Coordinates of C-alpha atoms in Angstrom, one line a residue:
Chain A
M1244 CA 0.0 0.1 0.0
K1245 CA 1.4 3.5 -1.0
K1246 CA 1.9 6.2 1.4
N1247 CA -1.0 8.3 0.3
K1248 CA -3.4 5.4 0.8
R1249 CA -1.9 4.4 4.1
V1250 CA -2.2 8.1 5.5
G1251 CA -5.8 8.3 4.2
S1252 CA -6.7 4.8 5.6
L1253 CA -5.2 5.8 8.9
I1254 CA -7.2 9.0 9.1
T1255 CA -10.4 7.3 8.1
E1256 CA -10.0 4.7 10.8
L1257 CA -9.0 7.3 13.5
L1258 CA -11.8 9.8 12.8
S1259 CA -14.4 7.0 12.9
H1260 CA -13.2 6.0 16.4
P1261 CA -12.4 9.2 18.3
S1262 CA -10.4 8.7 21.5
K1263 CA -10.1 4.9 21.0
Q1264 CA -6.5 3.7 21.7
Y1265 CA -5.0 1.6 19.0
S1266 CA -1.6 -0.3 19.1
Y1267 CA 1.0 0.3 16.7
N1268 CA 1.0 -3.3 15.7
Q1269 CA -2.5 -3.1 14.4
F1270 CA -1.6 -0.6 11.8
C1271 CA 1.8 -2.3 11.0
S1272 CA 0.2 -5.4 10.2
K1273 CA -2.8 -3.9 8.4
F1274 CA -0.4 -2.0 6.1
D1275 CA 2.5 -4.5 6.2
I1276 CA 5.0 -1.8 7.2
A1277 CA 7.7 -1.3 9.8
K1278 CA 7.0 0.8 12.9
S1279 CA 9.5 3.5 11.5
S1280 CA 7.3 4.0 8.3
L1281 CA 4.2 4.0 10.5
S1282 CA 5.6 6.8 12.7
E1283 CA 6.1 8.9 9.5
D1284 CA 2.5 8.2 8.5
I1285 CA 1.3 9.1 11.9
T1286 CA 3.1 12.4 11.7
T1287 CA 1.6 13.2 8.3
A1288 CA -1.9 12.4 9.5
G1289 CA -1.4 14.4 12.6
E1290 CA -0.4 17.4 10.6
I1291 CA -3.6 17.1 8.3
I1292 CA -5.9 16.7 11.3
A1293 CA -4.2 19.6 13.1
S1294 CA -4.4 21.8 9.9
E1295 CA -8.1 21.1 9.8
G1296 CA -8.5 22.4 13.3
I1297 CA -10.2 19.3 14.7
G1298 CA -7.7 17.9 17.2
R1299 CA -4.6 15.9 17.1
I1300 CA -3.1 12.4 17.3
E1301 CA -1.6 11.4 20.5
T1302 CA 1.1 8.9 20.7
I1303 CA 1.9 6.9 23.8
Q1304 CA 5.3 5.1 24.1
G1305 CA 6.1 1.9 25.9
A1306 CA 4.7 -1.6 26.1
N1307 CA 1.1 -0.4 26.4
G1308 CA 1.7 2.3 23.8
G1309 CA -0.1 3.1 20.7
L1310 CA -1.9 6.2 19.2
R1311 CA -5.5 7.7 19.4
Y1312 CA -7.2 10.7 17.8
V1313 CA -7.9 13.3 20.4
P1314 CA -10.8 15.6 19.0
A1315 CA -10.4 19.3 19.9
L1316 CA -11.6 22.5 18.3
S1317 CA -8.9 24.9 17.3
D1318 CA -9.4 28.6 18.5
D1319 CA -10.4 29.5 14.8
R1320 CA -13.0 26.9 14.5
L1321 CA -14.2 27.7 17.9
K1322 CA -14.9 31.4 17.1
Q1323 CA -16.5 30.4 13.9
L1324 CA -18.8 28.0 15.7
Q1325 CA -19.6 30.7 18.3
T1326 CA -20.1 33.4 15.6
T1327 CA -22.6 31.0 13.8
L1328 CA -24.4 30.1 17.1
V1329 CA -24.7 33.7 18.3
N1330 CA -26.1 34.8 14.9
K1331 CA -28.7 32.0 14.9
L1332 CA -29.7 32.5 18.4
S1333 CA -30.0 36.4 17.9
D1334 CA -33.0 35.7 15.3
P1335 CA -36.0 37.6 17.0
A1336 CA -38.4 34.8 15.2
R1337 CA -37.1 32.5 18.2
I1338 CA -38.9 34.6 20.9
L1339 CA -41.8 32.5 22.4
G1340 CA -42.7 34.8 25.2
G1341 CA -42.0 34.4 29.0
S1342 CA -38.2 34.4 28.3
F1343 CA -38.4 31.3 26.4
L1344 CA -36.6 30.7 22.9
Y1345 CA -37.2 28.2 20.2
T1346 CA -33.8 26.5 19.9
S1347 CA -34.7 22.9 18.7
D1348 CA -33.4 23.6 15.2
I1349 CA -30.0 24.5 16.7
M1350 CA -29.9 21.6 19.1
F1351 CA -30.7 19.1 16.4
D1352 CA -28.4 20.4 13.9
G1353 CA -25.8 17.6 13.4
Q1354 CA -23.0 19.8 12.1
L1355 CA -23.5 22.2 15.1
T1356 CA -23.7 19.6 17.7
R1357 CA -20.6 17.7 16.2
S1358 CA -18.6 20.9 16.4
M1359 CA -19.7 21.5 20.0
G1360 CA -19.1 17.9 20.7
T1361 CA -15.5 18.2 19.4
Y1362 CA -15.1 21.3 21.5
F1363 CA -16.3 19.8 24.6
A1364 CA -14.2 16.5 24.1
G1365 CA -11.1 18.5 23.9
K1366 CA -11.7 20.5 26.9
F1367 CA -12.8 17.5 28.9
A1368 CA -10.2 15.1 27.5
N1369 CA -8.1 14.8 30.7
L1370 CA -10.7 14.4 33.3
N1371 CA -10.6 10.5 33.1
A1372 CA -14.5 10.6 32.9
D1373 CA -16.5 7.2 32.6
Y1374 CA -19.8 8.7 31.4
V1375 CA -21.4 11.6 29.5
V1376 CA -24.7 12.1 31.2
T1377 CA -27.6 14.3 30.0
V1378 CA -31.2 14.8 30.9
E1379 CA -33.8 14.4 28.1
T1380 CA -34.6 15.8 25.6
K1381 CA -32.9 18.7 23.8
G1382 CA -29.5 18.0 24.9
I1383 CA -29.4 14.4 23.8
S1384 CA -27.8 14.9 20.3
L1385 CA -25.1 17.1 21.7
A1386 CA -24.5 14.7 24.5
A1387 CA -24.4 11.9 22.1
D1388 CA -21.7 13.7 20.1
V1389 CA -19.6 14.4 23.1
A1390 CA -19.7 10.8 24.1
F1391 CA -18.9 9.6 20.6
M1392 CA -15.9 11.9 20.6
M1393 CA -14.7 10.9 24.0
N1394 CA -15.4 7.1 23.3
L1395 CA -17.7 6.9 26.3
P1396 CA -21.1 5.6 27.1
L1397 CA -23.9 8.2 27.1
V1398 CA -26.4 8.0 30.1
V1399 CA -29.8 9.6 29.6
V1400 CA -31.6 10.7 32.7
R1401 CA -35.4 10.5 32.2
R1402 CA -38.1 13.0 33.3
E1403 CA -40.3 10.2 34.2
A1404 CA -39.3 6.5 35.2
K1405 CA -40.2 4.4 32.4
Y1406 CA -41.0 0.7 32.5
S1407 CA -38.2 -0.1 29.8
E1408 CA -35.6 1.3 32.2
G1409 CA -35.9 -1.4 34.8
S1410 CA -35.6 -0.2 38.5
T1411 CA -34.8 3.4 38.7
V1412 CA -33.6 6.1 41.3
S1413 CA -35.6 9.3 41.2
I1414 CA -35.4 12.7 42.6
N1415 CA -37.3 15.9 42.8
Y1416 CA -35.5 19.2 42.2
F1417 CA -36.5 22.9 41.6
S1418 CA -36.5 24.1 38.2
G1419 CA -36.2 28.0 38.2
S1420 CA -37.0 28.1 34.3
Y1421 CA -40.4 26.5 34.9
D1422 CA -40.6 27.8 38.6
R1423 CA -41.7 24.4 39.8
I1424 CA -40.7 21.2 41.3
Q1425 CA -39.6 18.6 38.7
K1426 CA -38.6 15.1 38.7
M1427 CA -35.9 13.1 37.1
S1428 CA -35.1 9.4 37.2
I1429 CA -32.1 7.4 36.2
S1430 CA -31.9 3.4 35.5
K1431 CA -30.0 1.6 38.0
R1432 CA -28.6 -0.4 35.1
A1433 CA -27.2 2.7 33.4
V1434 CA -24.2 3.4 35.8
S1435 CA -22.0 1.7 38.2
Q1436 CA -21.1 3.0 41.6
N1437 CA -17.9 5.3 42.2
K1438 CA -17.4 6.6 38.9
R1439 CA -16.6 10.1 37.2
A1440 CA -19.2 11.9 35.0
I1441 CA -19.3 14.8 32.6
I1442 CA -22.8 16.4 32.3
I1443 CA -23.9 18.0 29.1
D1444 CA -27.1 20.1 28.5
D1445 CA -28.6 22.4 25.8
F1446 CA -29.4 25.2 28.0
M1447 CA -28.7 26.4 31.4
R1448 CA -30.4 29.3 33.4
G1449 CA -30.0 28.9 37.1
G1450 CA -28.4 25.5 36.9
G1451 CA -31.3 23.7 38.6
S1452 CA -31.4 20.7 36.0
L1453 CA -27.5 20.3 36.1
K1454 CA -27.6 20.3 39.9
G1455 CA -30.4 17.8 39.8
V1456 CA -28.4 15.5 37.5
S1457 CA -25.4 16.0 39.8
E1458 CA -27.6 15.0 42.9
I1459 CA -29.0 11.9 41.3
L1460 CA -25.6 10.8 40.3
S1461 CA -24.3 11.2 43.8
E1462 CA -26.8 8.6 44.7
F1463 CA -24.4 6.3 43.0
D1464 CA -21.3 8.0 44.5
I1465 CA -20.5 9.4 40.9
D1466 CA -18.6 12.5 40.9
V1467 CA -19.2 15.2 38.3
V1468 CA -15.9 16.3 37.0
G1469 CA -17.1 18.5 34.3
A1470 CA -20.2 20.3 33.0
G1471 CA -20.7 21.7 29.5
V1472 CA -23.9 23.4 28.1
A1473 CA -24.3 24.9 24.5
I1474 CA -26.1 28.2 25.8
A1475 CA -25.7 29.7 29.3
S1476 CA -27.9 32.5 30.3
R1477 CA -26.0 35.4 32.0
E1478 CA -28.9 35.9 34.4
P1479 CA -29.0 34.8 37.1
V1480 CA -25.3 35.5 37.8
K1481 CA -25.3 33.0 40.7
K1482 CA -25.8 29.4 39.4
K1483 CA -26.6 26.4 41.3
I1484 CA -23.5 24.6 40.2
A1485 CA -19.9 25.8 41.0
S1486 CA -18.3 25.4 37.5
Y1487 CA -19.5 25.0 34.0
L1488 CA -18.3 25.6 30.3
P1489 CA -20.7 27.3 27.9
V1490 CA -20.2 27.6 24.2
I1491 CA -22.2 30.9 24.0
Y1492 CA -24.0 33.1 26.3
L1493 CA -27.6 34.3 26.1
D1494 CA -27.3 38.0 27.4
S1495 CA -30.9 39.2 27.2
I1496 CA -34.3 39.0 25.6
D1497 CA -36.3 42.1 25.0
E1498 CA -39.7 41.1 24.0
D1499 CA -40.8 44.6 23.5
A1500 CA -38.0 45.7 21.3
N1501 CA -38.1 42.2 19.6
L1502 CA -34.5 41.8 20.5
I1503 CA -32.2 39.0 21.6
K1504 CA -28.6 39.6 22.4
A1505 CA -26.0 36.7 22.6
S1506 CA -22.3 36.8 22.8
F1507 CA -19.2 34.5 23.7
E1508 CA -16.9 36.5 25.5
Chain B
M1254 CA 0.7 20.2 -0.8
K1255 CA 1.8 16.7 -1.7
K1256 CA -0.6 14.1 -2.9
N1257 CA -0.6 12.1 0.6
K1258 CA -1.6 15.3 2.4
R1259 CA -4.1 16.3 -0.2
V1260 CA -5.8 12.9 -0.1
G1261 CA -5.8 12.9 3.6
S1262 CA -7.1 16.4 3.8
L1263 CA -9.8 15.4 1.3
I1264 CA -11.0 12.6 3.4
T1265 CA -11.0 14.4 6.6
E1266 CA -13.2 17.3 5.0
L1267 CA -15.6 14.8 3.4
L1268 CA -16.0 12.5 6.4
S1269 CA -16.7 15.6 8.5
H1270 CA -19.6 16.6 6.3
P1271 CA -21.2 13.4 5.0
S1272 CA -23.7 14.0 2.0
K1273 CA -22.6 17.6 1.6
Q1274 CA -22.0 18.5 -2.0
Y1275 CA -18.6 20.4 -2.7
S1276 CA -17.6 21.9 -6.0
Y1277 CA -14.5 20.8 -7.6
N1278 CA -13.2 24.5 -7.3
Q1279 CA -13.4 24.5 -3.6
F1280 CA -10.7 21.8 -3.5
C1281 CA -8.7 23.0 -6.6
S1282 CA -8.2 26.4 -4.8
K1283 CA -7.6 24.9 -1.4
F1284 CA -4.8 22.6 -2.7
D1285 CA -3.8 24.9 -5.6
I1286 CA -4.0 22.1 -8.2
A1287 CA -5.7 21.5 -11.6
K1288 CA -8.8 19.7 -11.9
S1289 CA -7.1 16.5 -13.4
S1290 CA -4.9 16.2 -10.3
L1291 CA -8.0 16.6 -8.1
S1292 CA -9.7 13.9 -10.1
E1293 CA -6.9 11.5 -9.3
D1294 CA -7.0 12.5 -5.6
I1295 CA -10.7 11.7 -5.5
T1296 CA -10.3 8.3 -7.1
T1297 CA -7.7 7.5 -4.5
A1298 CA -9.8 8.8 -1.6
G1299 CA -13.0 7.0 -3.1
E1300 CA -10.8 3.7 -3.0
I1301 CA -9.9 4.2 0.6
I1302 CA -13.4 4.9 1.8
A1303 CA -14.7 2.0 -0.2
S1304 CA -12.0 -0.3 1.2
E1305 CA -13.1 0.7 4.6
G1306 CA -16.7 -0.3 3.9
I1307 CA -18.3 3.0 4.9
G1308 CA -19.5 4.3 1.6
R1309 CA -18.2 6.0 -1.7
I1310 CA -17.5 9.3 -3.1
E1311 CA -20.0 10.3 -5.8
T1312 CA -18.8 12.9 -8.5
I1313 CA -21.4 14.8 -10.4
Q1314 CA -20.5 16.2 -13.8
G1315 CA -21.6 19.4 -15.4
A1316 CA -22.0 23.1 -14.3
N1317 CA -23.5 22.4 -11.0
G1318 CA -21.3 19.6 -10.6
G1319 CA -19.0 18.5 -7.7
L1320 CA -18.4 15.7 -5.3
R1321 CA -19.9 14.3 -2.0
Y1322 CA -19.2 11.4 0.3
V1323 CA -22.3 9.2 0.5
P1324 CA -22.2 7.1 3.4
A1325 CA -23.3 3.5 3.3
L1326 CA -22.2 0.1 5.2
S1327 CA -20.7 -2.6 3.1
D1328 CA -22.1 -6.2 3.4
D1329 CA -19.4 -7.3 5.6
R1330 CA -19.6 -4.3 7.9
L1331 CA -23.4 -4.7 8.1
K1332 CA -23.1 -8.4 9.1
Q1333 CA -20.4 -7.5 11.7
L1334 CA -22.9 -4.9 13.2
Q1335 CA -25.9 -7.1 13.0
T1336 CA -23.8 -10.0 14.8
T1337 CA -22.7 -7.5 17.6
L1338 CA -26.3 -6.3 18.0
V1339 CA -27.7 -9.8 18.1
N1340 CA -25.1 -10.9 20.7
K1341 CA -25.7 -7.9 22.9
L1342 CA -29.5 -8.2 22.6
S1343 CA -29.5 -11.9 23.5
D1344 CA -28.1 -11.2 27.0
P1345 CA -30.8 -12.6 29.3
A1346 CA -29.9 -9.9 31.9
R1347 CA -31.8 -7.5 29.7
I1348 CA -35.1 -9.1 30.6
L1349 CA -37.3 -6.7 32.5
G1350 CA -40.6 -8.8 32.5
G1351 CA -43.8 -8.2 30.7
S1352 CA -41.8 -8.8 27.3
F1353 CA -39.7 -5.6 27.8
L1354 CA -36.1 -5.6 27.5
Y1355 CA -33.5 -3.0 28.8
T1356 CA -31.8 -1.6 25.6
S1357 CA -30.7 2.0 26.6
D1358 CA -27.1 0.9 26.6
I1359 CA -27.3 -0.2 23.0
M1360 CA -29.2 2.7 21.8
F1361 CA -26.8 5.2 23.3
D1362 CA -23.6 3.4 22.3
G1363 CA -22.1 6.0 19.9
Q1364 CA -20.3 3.5 17.8
L1365 CA -23.2 1.3 17.3
T1366 CA -25.6 4.3 16.5
R1367 CA -23.1 5.5 14.0
S1368 CA -22.9 2.3 12.3
M1369 CA -26.6 1.9 12.0
G1370 CA -26.8 5.5 11.0
T1371 CA -24.3 4.9 8.1
Y1372 CA -26.4 1.9 7.1
F1373 CA -29.7 3.8 7.0
A1374 CA -28.0 6.7 5.2
G1375 CA -26.9 4.4 2.5
K1376 CA -30.4 2.7 2.2
F1377 CA -32.2 6.0 2.1
A1378 CA -29.8 8.1 0.1
N1379 CA -31.9 8.2 -3.0
L1380 CA -35.3 9.0 -1.5
N1381 CA -35.0 12.8 -1.6
A1382 CA -35.9 13.1 2.0
D1383 CA -36.0 16.6 3.7
Y1384 CA -36.2 15.5 7.3
V1385 CA -35.2 12.7 9.6
V1386 CA -37.9 12.4 12.2
T1387 CA -38.0 10.5 15.5
V1388 CA -40.2 10.4 18.6
E1389 CA -38.3 11.0 22.1
T1390 CA -36.4 9.4 23.7
K1391 CA -34.5 6.2 23.0
G1392 CA -34.1 6.7 19.1
I1393 CA -32.9 10.3 19.3
S1394 CA -29.1 9.2 19.2
L1395 CA -29.6 7.0 16.3
A1396 CA -31.8 9.4 14.3
A1397 CA -29.4 12.2 15.0
D1398 CA -26.6 10.0 13.3
V1399 CA -28.9 9.2 10.4
A1400 CA -29.5 12.8 10.1
F1401 CA -25.9 13.8 10.3
M1402 CA -25.0 11.2 7.7
M1403 CA -27.6 12.3 5.3
N1404 CA -26.9 16.2 6.0
L1405 CA -30.6 16.6 6.9
P1406 CA -32.3 18.3 9.9
L1407 CA -33.3 16.2 12.7
V1408 CA -37.0 16.7 14.0
V1409 CA -37.8 15.2 17.4
V1410 CA -41.5 14.7 18.0
R1411 CA -42.4 15.0 21.8
R1412 CA -44.6 13.0 24.0
E1413 CA -45.8 16.2 25.6
A1414 CA -46.2 19.6 24.1
K1415 CA -43.5 21.6 25.8
Y1416 CA -43.6 25.6 26.1
S1417 CA -40.2 25.7 24.6
E1418 CA -41.6 24.1 21.4
G1419 CA -43.9 27.0 20.6
S1420 CA -47.3 26.1 19.1
T1421 CA -47.6 22.6 18.5
V1422 CA -49.9 20.0 16.8
S1423 CA -50.7 17.1 18.9
I1424 CA -52.3 13.7 18.2
N1425 CA -53.4 10.7 20.2
Y1426 CA -52.5 7.1 19.0
F1427 CA -52.7 3.7 20.3
S1428 CA -49.5 2.1 21.5
G1429 CA -49.7 -1.8 21.4
S1430 CA -46.5 -2.1 23.6
Y1431 CA -48.1 0.0 26.4
D1432 CA -51.7 -1.2 25.6
R1433 CA -53.1 2.4 25.9
I1434 CA -53.7 5.6 24.2
Q1435 CA -50.6 7.7 24.0
K1436 CA -49.9 11.4 23.0
M1437 CA -47.4 12.8 20.7
S1438 CA -46.7 16.5 19.8
I1439 CA -44.7 18.4 17.1
S1440 CA -43.7 22.1 16.9
K1441 CA -45.2 24.0 14.1
R1442 CA -41.7 25.6 13.7
A1443 CA -40.0 22.3 13.2
V1444 CA -41.3 21.4 9.9
S1445 CA -42.7 23.1 6.6
Q1446 CA -45.6 21.9 4.4
N1447 CA -45.3 19.3 1.6
K1448 CA -41.9 17.8 2.5
R1449 CA -40.6 14.4 2.6
A1450 CA -39.5 12.6 5.7
I1451 CA -37.7 9.5 6.8
I1452 CA -38.8 8.1 10.3
I1453 CA -36.2 6.4 12.5
D1454 CA -36.9 4.7 15.9
D1455 CA -35.2 2.5 18.3
F1456 CA -37.7 -0.3 18.5
M1457 CA -40.8 -1.5 16.8
R1458 CA -43.5 -4.0 17.9
G1459 CA -46.8 -3.4 16.2
G1460 CA -45.7 -0.1 14.5
G1461 CA -48.0 2.1 16.5
S1462 CA -45.5 4.7 17.3
L1463 CA -44.3 5.0 13.7
K1464 CA -47.9 5.2 12.6
G1465 CA -48.4 8.0 14.9
V1466 CA -45.4 9.8 13.6
S1467 CA -46.6 9.4 10.1
E1468 CA -50.1 10.7 11.1
I1469 CA -48.8 13.7 12.8
L1470 CA -46.6 14.4 9.8
S1471 CA -49.5 14.1 7.5
E1472 CA -51.0 17.1 9.3
F1473 CA -48.3 19.0 7.4
D1474 CA -48.8 17.1 4.1
I1475 CA -45.4 15.6 4.7
D1476 CA -45.1 12.2 3.0
V1477 CA -43.0 9.4 4.9
V1478 CA -40.7 8.0 2.2
G1479 CA -38.7 5.6 4.4
A1480 CA -38.7 4.2 7.9
G1481 CA -35.9 2.6 9.7
V1482 CA -35.7 0.8 13.2
A1483 CA -32.9 -0.6 15.1
I1484 CA -34.8 -3.5 16.6
A1485 CA -38.1 -4.9 15.0
S1486 CA -40.0 -7.7 17.0
R1487 CA -41.3 -10.5 14.7
E1488 CA -44.3 -10.4 16.6
P1489 CA -47.0 -9.3 15.6
V1490 CA -46.4 -10.2 11.9
K1491 CA -48.9 -7.8 10.8
K1492 CA -47.6 -4.2 11.5
K1493 CA -49.4 -0.8 11.2
I1494 CA -47.1 0.5 8.8
A1495 CA -46.6 -0.8 5.3
S1496 CA -42.8 -0.9 5.0
Y1497 CA -39.9 -0.6 7.3
L1498 CA -36.3 -1.5 7.3
P1499 CA -34.9 -3.1 10.6
V1500 CA -31.3 -3.7 11.5
I1501 CA -32.2 -6.8 13.5
Y1502 CA -35.2 -8.8 14.6
L1503 CA -36.2 -9.7 18.1
D1504 CA -37.6 -13.2 17.7
S1505 CA -38.7 -14.1 21.2
I1506 CA -38.4 -13.6 24.8
D1507 CA -38.8 -16.6 27.1
E1508 CA -38.9 -15.4 30.7
D1509 CA -39.3 -18.8 32.3
A1510 CA -36.2 -20.3 30.3
N1511 CA -34.3 -16.7 30.6
L1512 CA -33.8 -16.8 27.1
I1513 CA -33.9 -14.0 24.3
K1514 CA -33.7 -14.9 20.6
A1515 CA -32.7 -12.4 18.0
S1516 CA -31.6 -12.8 14.4
F1517 CA -30.9 -10.7 11.3
E1518 CA -32.2 -12.9 8.3

């Protein structure tokens, strides 16, 4: 196999399995080449991926060594993504009244969730997480992309305990957005004790939902090691969770002036 | 840029934007090469993608011509996927009683939904669909992957009308699985009139859910041109929808013998 085919094949395999670790031998036998040639191919493939701004190839030396594609978004790509999101979110046609915005088209746009997923995967890569967790419904597509990029299982917390989830643990929590007590429920089969989780959601106002997810996970002694949201409201300034990473901010909605302000700095 | 870098870069771009059409000029200027050299690069990239069993590069001649990556699963890859799914589904630990199985781990496994999404995208590529539609919750990750692979918007039908969906259209339908009337609801902002949709769901028994989605879409004069499900139950033989494409079949659940049978032929 010629070098240009090997590099293309390496990229295809790695991009199809982000964050998965491969041994050098797998590719040496597949391509029937020595490790020194593979190392050159990896360098070339790594340069291409880096120049596309979607991450890097990490090589691990030693007996358990190998390589993996670590997704991440370059600063340029991130700024592009944030600009696109801010422009989309600022469309006054989204105003539903009562400080609600229609965002389902954004949250179910595969190219946008893919980019956001790549961004979060890069930021959370070193947290040794075991799960990506979200609460249904609008953040599922984004959380699935984060989980895919990090090669982790996705856990979806339900609003109501479903028979098809087996036995569940449920909690009640206060949702500021809806100004009422809400319920969430997690299948006991979905998680193990003493693990580490990253929480992903589409939108955060006061942080009640994310705190709820955090509480339900604490029933299994699962630590929340990172939290990412597509859109975070600037108000209220004080959130119910200590730290979170937004892609963009919703600054204000002025229904009378038909104006939405969003930003990312 | 050398050929091996160009081919790698072409593959990275195309795999990141499945089904998106690019003009030849975009790559000719990016790589600073003539169309004849690009054609050779496209051939090489196409051979690599085909040999990985994840689809092909389609070239379109003429003034509006260009190229795109059309995802599809090779027969070998499909058989691998089906075997994996059948083995996973046959694990008796999934039995919840009342002919329900726990499948959330399968339906939220990013590698599995990605492969299934590639399979459906290949099968539905020529139907000129405008939307991929699913009903919450367990099929969202799969439907999102199909939509990503087909470069189409994902529409998620909700169980209950949510304030954040704006004005909605709702219907009641009979769910055989739950043996009761259920409700579903779609945002008026999510779809336009007179379009074509592909429906995706995680599981089908009698087809009530899929028929419900079909009915709610008919309120917008949207034709359902294809339907795909991850797992279809063999029973009942007669389904409420005329045609559907399953990845695998659930043959039977024997609670007493603690035995699940699944197959794909």
